[in-house]
Amino acid sequence: ISTTQQQYEDLKLAQYEEDRKQQTEALRALFAELDHSGDGLVDGNEVEQAFADEDFASKTAVLLKMPTRDILDVLKMLTQQDVSGRGIHMDRFVECLIDSGGAVTEKSIMKLEVRLGEVVNSVAKLQR
C-alpha cells in the first residue's frame, strides 16, 4: 500500500468518525425534540405527536436519509420492545437510529448476532 493510499484511508476514517459524531449529536437533538415530557425517555405517544408535524417528519427523514415511514417503523419497534412501558432512553434511541438508514452489511449482521446472543444469555439467566 502506498503512502498516498494510506493517507487517503486515514483521511477517510477520520471523516467517517467526524460524520458519525455529528450525526450522533443531531440524533441527540432530535431526541430532545421528541421528549415533550422532559423525562429523558420517548414513548409512542411522543413519537406520534412529533411525526404529525410534516416539517418535523421531513427534517428527520433528511437527517436519517430514509423515508418517514421507515423511521416510524423503527421507532414503533423500539417502543414495542420497551418492556418497562416508560419509553426509550436516549442512548438506545441513538444506537438504533444511527445506522438504520444504511445498507445491510456483514458488520450489521454481526451486530444482530451479538444482540441475539445477549438476549439468549438473559433468558438463560432468568430460567435458572
mmCIF file with all atom_site columns, C-alpha atoms in Angstrom:
data_model
loop_
_atom_site.group_PDB
_atom_site.id
_atom_site.type_symbol
_atom_site.label_atom_id
_atom_site.label_alt_id
_atom_site.label_comp_id
_atom_site.label_asym_id
_atom_site.label_entity_id
_atom_site.label_seq_id
_atom_site.pdbx_PDB_ins_code
_atom_site.Cartn_x
_atom_site.Cartn_y
_atom_site.Cartn_z
_atom_site.occupancy
_atom_site.B_iso_or_equiv
_atom_site.pdbx_formal_charge
_atom_site.auth_seq_id
_atom_site.auth_comp_id
_atom_site.auth_asym_id
_atom_site.auth_atom_id
_atom_site.pdbx_PDB_model_num
ATOM 1   C CA . ILE A 1 1   ? 0.000   0.000   0.000  1.00 0.00 ? 1   ILE A CA 1
ATOM 2   C CA . SER A 1 2   ? 1.456   3.353   -0.996 1.00 0.00 ? 2   SER A CA 1
ATOM 3   C CA . THR A 1 3   ? 1.874   6.310   1.330  1.00 0.00 ? 3   THR A CA 1
ATOM 4   C CA . THR A 1 4   ? -0.706  8.256   -0.648 1.00 0.00 ? 4   THR A CA 1
ATOM 5   C CA . GLN A 1 5   ? -3.186  5.382   -0.389 1.00 0.00 ? 5   GLN A CA 1
ATOM 6   C CA . GLN A 1 6   ? -2.551  5.089   3.357  1.00 0.00 ? 6   GLN A CA 1
ATOM 7   C CA . GLN A 1 7   ? -3.078  8.827   3.800  1.00 0.00 ? 7   GLN A CA 1
ATOM 8   C CA . TYR A 1 8   ? -6.320  8.575   1.855  1.00 0.00 ? 8   TYR A CA 1
ATOM 9   C CA . GLU A 1 9   ? -7.508  5.677   4.050  1.00 0.00 ? 9   GLU A CA 1
ATOM 10  C CA . ASP A 1 10  ? -6.579  7.598   7.201  1.00 0.00 ? 10  ASP A CA 1
ATOM 11  C CA . LEU A 1 11  ? -8.438  10.683  5.967  1.00 0.00 ? 11  LEU A CA 1
ATOM 12  C CA . LYS A 1 12  ? -11.477 8.601   5.045  1.00 0.00 ? 12  LYS A CA 1
ATOM 13  C CA . LEU A 1 13  ? -11.539 7.034   8.520  1.00 0.00 ? 13  LEU A CA 1
ATOM 14  C CA . ALA A 1 14  ? -11.181 10.418  10.206 1.00 0.00 ? 14  ALA A CA 1
ATOM 15  C CA . GLN A 1 15  ? -14.032 11.800  8.083  1.00 0.00 ? 15  GLN A CA 1
ATOM 16  C CA . TYR A 1 16  ? -16.219 8.813   8.952  1.00 0.00 ? 16  TYR A CA 1
ATOM 17  C CA . GLU A 1 17  ? -15.606 9.381   12.662 1.00 0.00 ? 17  GLU A CA 1
ATOM 18  C CA . GLU A 1 18  ? -16.392 13.101  12.350 1.00 0.00 ? 18  GLU A CA 1
ATOM 19  C CA . ASP A 1 19  ? -19.577 12.403  10.378 1.00 0.00 ? 19  ASP A CA 1
ATOM 20  C CA . ARG A 1 20  ? -20.686 9.851   12.965 1.00 0.00 ? 20  ARG A CA 1
ATOM 21  C CA . LYS A 1 21  ? -20.026 12.293  15.788 1.00 0.00 ? 21  LYS A CA 1
ATOM 22  C CA . GLN A 1 22  ? -22.108 14.974  14.037 1.00 0.00 ? 22  GLN A CA 1
ATOM 23  C CA . GLN A 1 23  ? -24.932 12.535  13.360 1.00 0.00 ? 23  GLN A CA 1
ATOM 24  C CA . THR A 1 24  ? -24.882 11.390  16.993 1.00 0.00 ? 24  THR A CA 1
ATOM 25  C CA . GLU A 1 25  ? -25.247 14.997  18.146 1.00 0.00 ? 25  GLU A CA 1
ATOM 26  C CA . ALA A 1 26  ? -28.062 15.566  15.636 1.00 0.00 ? 26  ALA A CA 1
ATOM 27  C CA . LEU A 1 27  ? -29.852 12.441  16.914 1.00 0.00 ? 27  LEU A CA 1
ATOM 28  C CA . ARG A 1 28  ? -29.486 13.645  20.496 1.00 0.00 ? 28  ARG A CA 1
ATOM 29  C CA . ALA A 1 29  ? -31.063 16.962  19.487 1.00 0.00 ? 29  ALA A CA 1
ATOM 30  C CA . LEU A 1 30  ? -33.832 15.075  17.684 1.00 0.00 ? 30  LEU A CA 1
ATOM 31  C CA . PHE A 1 31  ? -34.443 13.013  20.816 1.00 0.00 ? 31  PHE A CA 1
ATOM 32  C CA . ALA A 1 32  ? -34.723 16.207  22.869 1.00 0.00 ? 32  ALA A CA 1
ATOM 33  C CA . GLU A 1 33  ? -37.372 17.478  20.428 1.00 0.00 ? 33  GLU A CA 1
ATOM 34  C CA . LEU A 1 34  ? -39.303 14.211  20.740 1.00 0.00 ? 34  LEU A CA 1
ATOM 35  C CA . ASP A 1 35  ? -39.127 14.146  24.548 1.00 0.00 ? 35  ASP A CA 1
ATOM 36  C CA . HIS A 1 36  ? -42.035 16.519  25.198 1.00 0.00 ? 36  HIS A CA 1
ATOM 37  C CA . SER A 1 37  ? -42.368 15.419  28.812 1.00 0.00 ? 37  SER A CA 1
ATOM 38  C CA . GLY A 1 38  ? -38.685 16.094  29.524 1.00 0.00 ? 38  GLY A CA 1
ATOM 39  C CA . ASP A 1 39  ? -38.291 12.837  31.447 1.00 0.00 ? 39  ASP A CA 1
ATOM 40  C CA . GLY A 1 40  ? -35.339 11.572  29.369 1.00 0.00 ? 40  GLY A CA 1
ATOM 41  C CA . LEU A 1 41  ? -37.494 8.918   27.714 1.00 0.00 ? 41  LEU A CA 1
ATOM 42  C CA . VAL A 1 42  ? -39.504 8.887   24.482 1.00 0.00 ? 42  VAL A CA 1
ATOM 43  C CA . ASP A 1 43  ? -42.719 6.900   24.273 1.00 0.00 ? 43  ASP A CA 1
ATOM 44  C CA . GLY A 1 44  ? -45.044 6.024   21.415 1.00 0.00 ? 44  GLY A CA 1
ATOM 45  C CA . ASN A 1 45  ? -47.349 8.963   22.077 1.00 0.00 ? 45  ASN A CA 1
ATOM 46  C CA . GLU A 1 46  ? -44.486 11.447  21.832 1.00 0.00 ? 46  GLU A CA 1
ATOM 47  C CA . VAL A 1 47  ? -43.346 9.854   18.566 1.00 0.00 ? 47  VAL A CA 1
ATOM 48  C CA . GLU A 1 48  ? -46.851 10.042  17.067 1.00 0.00 ? 48  GLU A CA 1
ATOM 49  C CA . GLN A 1 49  ? -47.283 13.628  18.200 1.00 0.00 ? 49  GLN A CA 1
ATOM 50  C CA . ALA A 1 50  ? -43.944 14.753  16.724 1.00 0.00 ? 50  ALA A CA 1
ATOM 51  C CA . PHE A 1 51  ? -44.397 12.980  13.386 1.00 0.00 ? 51  PHE A CA 1
ATOM 52  C CA . ALA A 1 52  ? -47.850 14.518  12.939 1.00 0.00 ? 52  ALA A CA 1
ATOM 53  C CA . ASP A 1 53  ? -45.878 17.695  12.174 1.00 0.00 ? 53  ASP A CA 1
ATOM 54  C CA . GLU A 1 54  ? -44.868 17.394  8.500  1.00 0.00 ? 54  GLU A CA 1
ATOM 55  C CA . ASP A 1 55  ? -41.893 19.754  8.891  1.00 0.00 ? 55  ASP A CA 1
ATOM 56  C CA . PHE A 1 56  ? -40.508 17.651  11.733 1.00 0.00 ? 56  PHE A CA 1
ATOM 57  C CA . ALA A 1 57  ? -41.071 14.434  9.783  1.00 0.00 ? 57  ALA A CA 1
ATOM 58  C CA . SER A 1 58  ? -39.356 15.859  6.695  1.00 0.00 ? 58  SER A CA 1
ATOM 59  C CA . LYS A 1 59  ? -36.383 17.181  8.689  1.00 0.00 ? 59  LYS A CA 1
ATOM 60  C CA . THR A 1 60  ? -35.987 13.801  10.361 1.00 0.00 ? 60  THR A CA 1
ATOM 61  C CA . ALA A 1 61  ? -36.124 11.946  7.032  1.00 0.00 ? 61  ALA A CA 1
ATOM 62  C CA . VAL A 1 62  ? -33.330 14.145  5.662  1.00 0.00 ? 62  VAL A CA 1
ATOM 63  C CA . LEU A 1 63  ? -31.228 13.683  8.802  1.00 0.00 ? 63  LEU A CA 1
ATOM 64  C CA . LEU A 1 64  ? -31.562 9.895   8.767  1.00 0.00 ? 64  LEU A CA 1
ATOM 65  C CA . LYS A 1 65  ? -31.506 9.593   4.965  1.00 0.00 ? 65  LYS A CA 1
ATOM 66  C CA . MET A 1 66  ? -34.546 7.338   4.965  1.00 0.00 ? 66  MET A CA 1
ATOM 67  C CA . PRO A 1 67  ? -38.284 7.640   4.328  1.00 0.00 ? 67  PRO A CA 1
ATOM 68  C CA . THR A 1 68  ? -40.514 8.774   7.168  1.00 0.00 ? 68  THR A CA 1
ATOM 69  C CA . ARG A 1 69  ? -42.492 5.516   7.113  1.00 0.00 ? 69  ARG A CA 1
ATOM 70  C CA . ASP A 1 70  ? -39.265 3.543   7.695  1.00 0.00 ? 70  ASP A CA 1
ATOM 71  C CA . ILE A 1 71  ? -38.293 5.828   10.577 1.00 0.00 ? 71  ILE A CA 1
ATOM 72  C CA . LEU A 1 72  ? -41.726 5.319   12.107 1.00 0.00 ? 72  LEU A CA 1
ATOM 73  C CA . ASP A 1 73  ? -41.358 1.537   11.696 1.00 0.00 ? 73  ASP A CA 1
ATOM 74  C CA . VAL A 1 74  ? -38.020 1.591   13.544 1.00 0.00 ? 74  VAL A CA 1
ATOM 75  C CA . LEU A 1 75  ? -39.401 3.801   16.310 1.00 0.00 ? 75  LEU A CA 1
ATOM 76  C CA . LYS A 1 76  ? -42.521 1.649   16.596 1.00 0.00 ? 76  LYS A CA 1
ATOM 77  C CA . MET A 1 77  ? -40.347 -1.461  17.008 1.00 0.00 ? 77  MET A CA 1
ATOM 78  C CA . LEU A 1 78  ? -38.303 0.304   19.673 1.00 0.00 ? 78  LEU A CA 1
ATOM 79  C CA . THR A 1 79  ? -41.359 1.395   21.627 1.00 0.00 ? 79  THR A CA 1
ATOM 80  C CA . GLN A 1 80  ? -42.833 -2.112  21.376 1.00 0.00 ? 80  GLN A CA 1
ATOM 81  C CA . GLN A 1 81  ? -39.596 -3.552  22.783 1.00 0.00 ? 81  GLN A CA 1
ATOM 82  C CA . ASP A 1 82  ? -39.895 -1.251  25.791 1.00 0.00 ? 82  ASP A CA 1
ATOM 83  C CA . VAL A 1 83  ? -40.987 -3.756  28.440 1.00 0.00 ? 83  VAL A CA 1
ATOM 84  C CA . SER A 1 84  ? -40.964 -1.114  31.180 1.00 0.00 ? 84  SER A CA 1
ATOM 85  C CA . GLY A 1 85  ? -43.692 0.836   29.398 1.00 0.00 ? 85  GLY A CA 1
ATOM 86  C CA . ARG A 1 86  ? -41.929 4.076   30.307 1.00 0.00 ? 86  ARG A CA 1
ATOM 87  C CA . GLY A 1 87  ? -40.233 4.798   26.990 1.00 0.00 ? 87  GLY A CA 1
ATOM 88  C CA . ILE A 1 88  ? -36.949 4.601   25.107 1.00 0.00 ? 88  ILE A CA 1
ATOM 89  C CA . HIS A 1 89  ? -33.792 6.064   26.661 1.00 0.00 ? 89  HIS A CA 1
ATOM 90  C CA . MET A 1 90  ? -31.700 8.436   24.544 1.00 0.00 ? 90  MET A CA 1
ATOM 91  C CA . ASP A 1 91  ? -28.704 6.080   24.270 1.00 0.00 ? 91  ASP A CA 1
ATOM 92  C CA . ARG A 1 92  ? -30.873 3.267   22.878 1.00 0.00 ? 92  ARG A CA 1
ATOM 93  C CA . PHE A 1 93  ? -32.588 5.706   20.523 1.00 0.00 ? 93  PHE A CA 1
ATOM 94  C CA . VAL A 1 94  ? -29.263 6.940   19.105 1.00 0.00 ? 94  VAL A CA 1
ATOM 95  C CA . GLU A 1 95  ? -27.775 3.430   18.931 1.00 0.00 ? 95  GLU A CA 1
ATOM 96  C CA . CYS A 1 96  ? -30.679 2.105   16.896 1.00 0.00 ? 96  CYS A CA 1
ATOM 97  C CA . LEU A 1 97  ? -31.170 5.058   14.579 1.00 0.00 ? 97  LEU A CA 1
ATOM 98  C CA . ILE A 1 98  ? -27.586 5.979   13.757 1.00 0.00 ? 98  ILE A CA 1
ATOM 99  C CA . ASP A 1 99  ? -27.123 3.043   11.388 1.00 0.00 ? 99  ASP A CA 1
ATOM 100 C CA . SER A 1 100 ? -30.740 2.392   10.459 1.00 0.00 ? 100 SER A CA 1
ATOM 101 C CA . GLY A 1 101 ? -30.568 4.110   7.072  1.00 0.00 ? 101 GLY A CA 1
ATOM 102 C CA . GLY A 1 102 ? -27.576 2.133   5.880  1.00 0.00 ? 102 GLY A CA 1
ATOM 103 C CA . ALA A 1 103 ? -27.444 -0.979  3.783  1.00 0.00 ? 103 ALA A CA 1
ATOM 104 C CA . VAL A 1 104 ? -27.279 -4.406  5.349  1.00 0.00 ? 104 VAL A CA 1
ATOM 105 C CA . THR A 1 105 ? -23.642 -5.392  5.730  1.00 0.00 ? 105 THR A CA 1
ATOM 106 C CA . GLU A 1 106 ? -21.759 -8.221  7.304  1.00 0.00 ? 106 GLU A CA 1
ATOM 107 C CA . LYS A 1 107 ? -20.986 -5.861  10.172 1.00 0.00 ? 107 LYS A CA 1
ATOM 108 C CA . SER A 1 108 ? -24.688 -5.122  10.736 1.00 0.00 ? 108 SER A CA 1
ATOM 109 C CA . ILE A 1 109 ? -25.477 -8.838  10.727 1.00 0.00 ? 109 ILE A CA 1
ATOM 110 C CA . MET A 1 110 ? -22.702 -9.448  13.256 1.00 0.00 ? 110 MET A CA 1
ATOM 111 C CA . LYS A 1 111 ? -24.201 -6.731  15.481 1.00 0.00 ? 111 LYS A CA 1
ATOM 112 C CA . LEU A 1 112 ? -27.537 -8.542  15.296 1.00 0.00 ? 112 LEU A CA 1
ATOM 113 C CA . GLU A 1 113 ? -25.881 -11.840 16.190 1.00 0.00 ? 113 GLU A CA 1
ATOM 114 C CA . VAL A 1 114 ? -24.234 -10.239 19.224 1.00 0.00 ? 114 VAL A CA 1
ATOM 115 C CA . ARG A 1 115 ? -27.529 -8.690  20.291 1.00 0.00 ? 115 ARG A CA 1
ATOM 116 C CA . LEU A 1 116 ? -29.344 -12.006 19.845 1.00 0.00 ? 116 LEU A CA 1
ATOM 117 C CA . GLY A 1 117 ? -26.647 -13.731 21.908 1.00 0.00 ? 117 GLY A CA 1
ATOM 118 C CA . GLU A 1 118 ? -27.208 -11.186 24.691 1.00 0.00 ? 118 GLU A CA 1
ATOM 119 C CA . VAL A 1 119 ? -30.936 -11.917 24.636 1.00 0.00 ? 119 VAL A CA 1
ATOM 120 C CA . VAL A 1 120 ? -30.349 -15.682 24.743 1.00 0.00 ? 120 VAL A CA 1
ATOM 121 C CA . ASN A 1 121 ? -27.983 -15.251 27.720 1.00 0.00 ? 121 ASN A CA 1
ATOM 122 C CA . SER A 1 122 ? -30.509 -13.051 29.526 1.00 0.00 ? 122 SER A CA 1
ATOM 123 C CA . VAL A 1 123 ? -33.266 -15.610 29.012 1.00 0.00 ? 123 VAL A CA 1
ATOM 124 C CA . ALA A 1 124 ? -30.997 -18.419 30.196 1.00 0.00 ? 124 ALA A CA 1
ATOM 125 C CA . LYS A 1 125 ? -30.188 -16.463 33.384 1.00 0.00 ? 125 LYS A CA 1
ATOM 126 C CA . LEU A 1 126 ? -33.881 -15.874 34.043 1.00 0.00 ? 126 LEU A CA 1
ATOM 127 C CA . GLN A 1 127 ? -34.634 -19.585 33.670 1.00 0.00 ? 127 GLN A CA 1
ATOM 128 C CA . ARG A 1 128 ? -32.116 -20.553 36.334 1.00 0.00 ? 128 ARG A CA 1
#
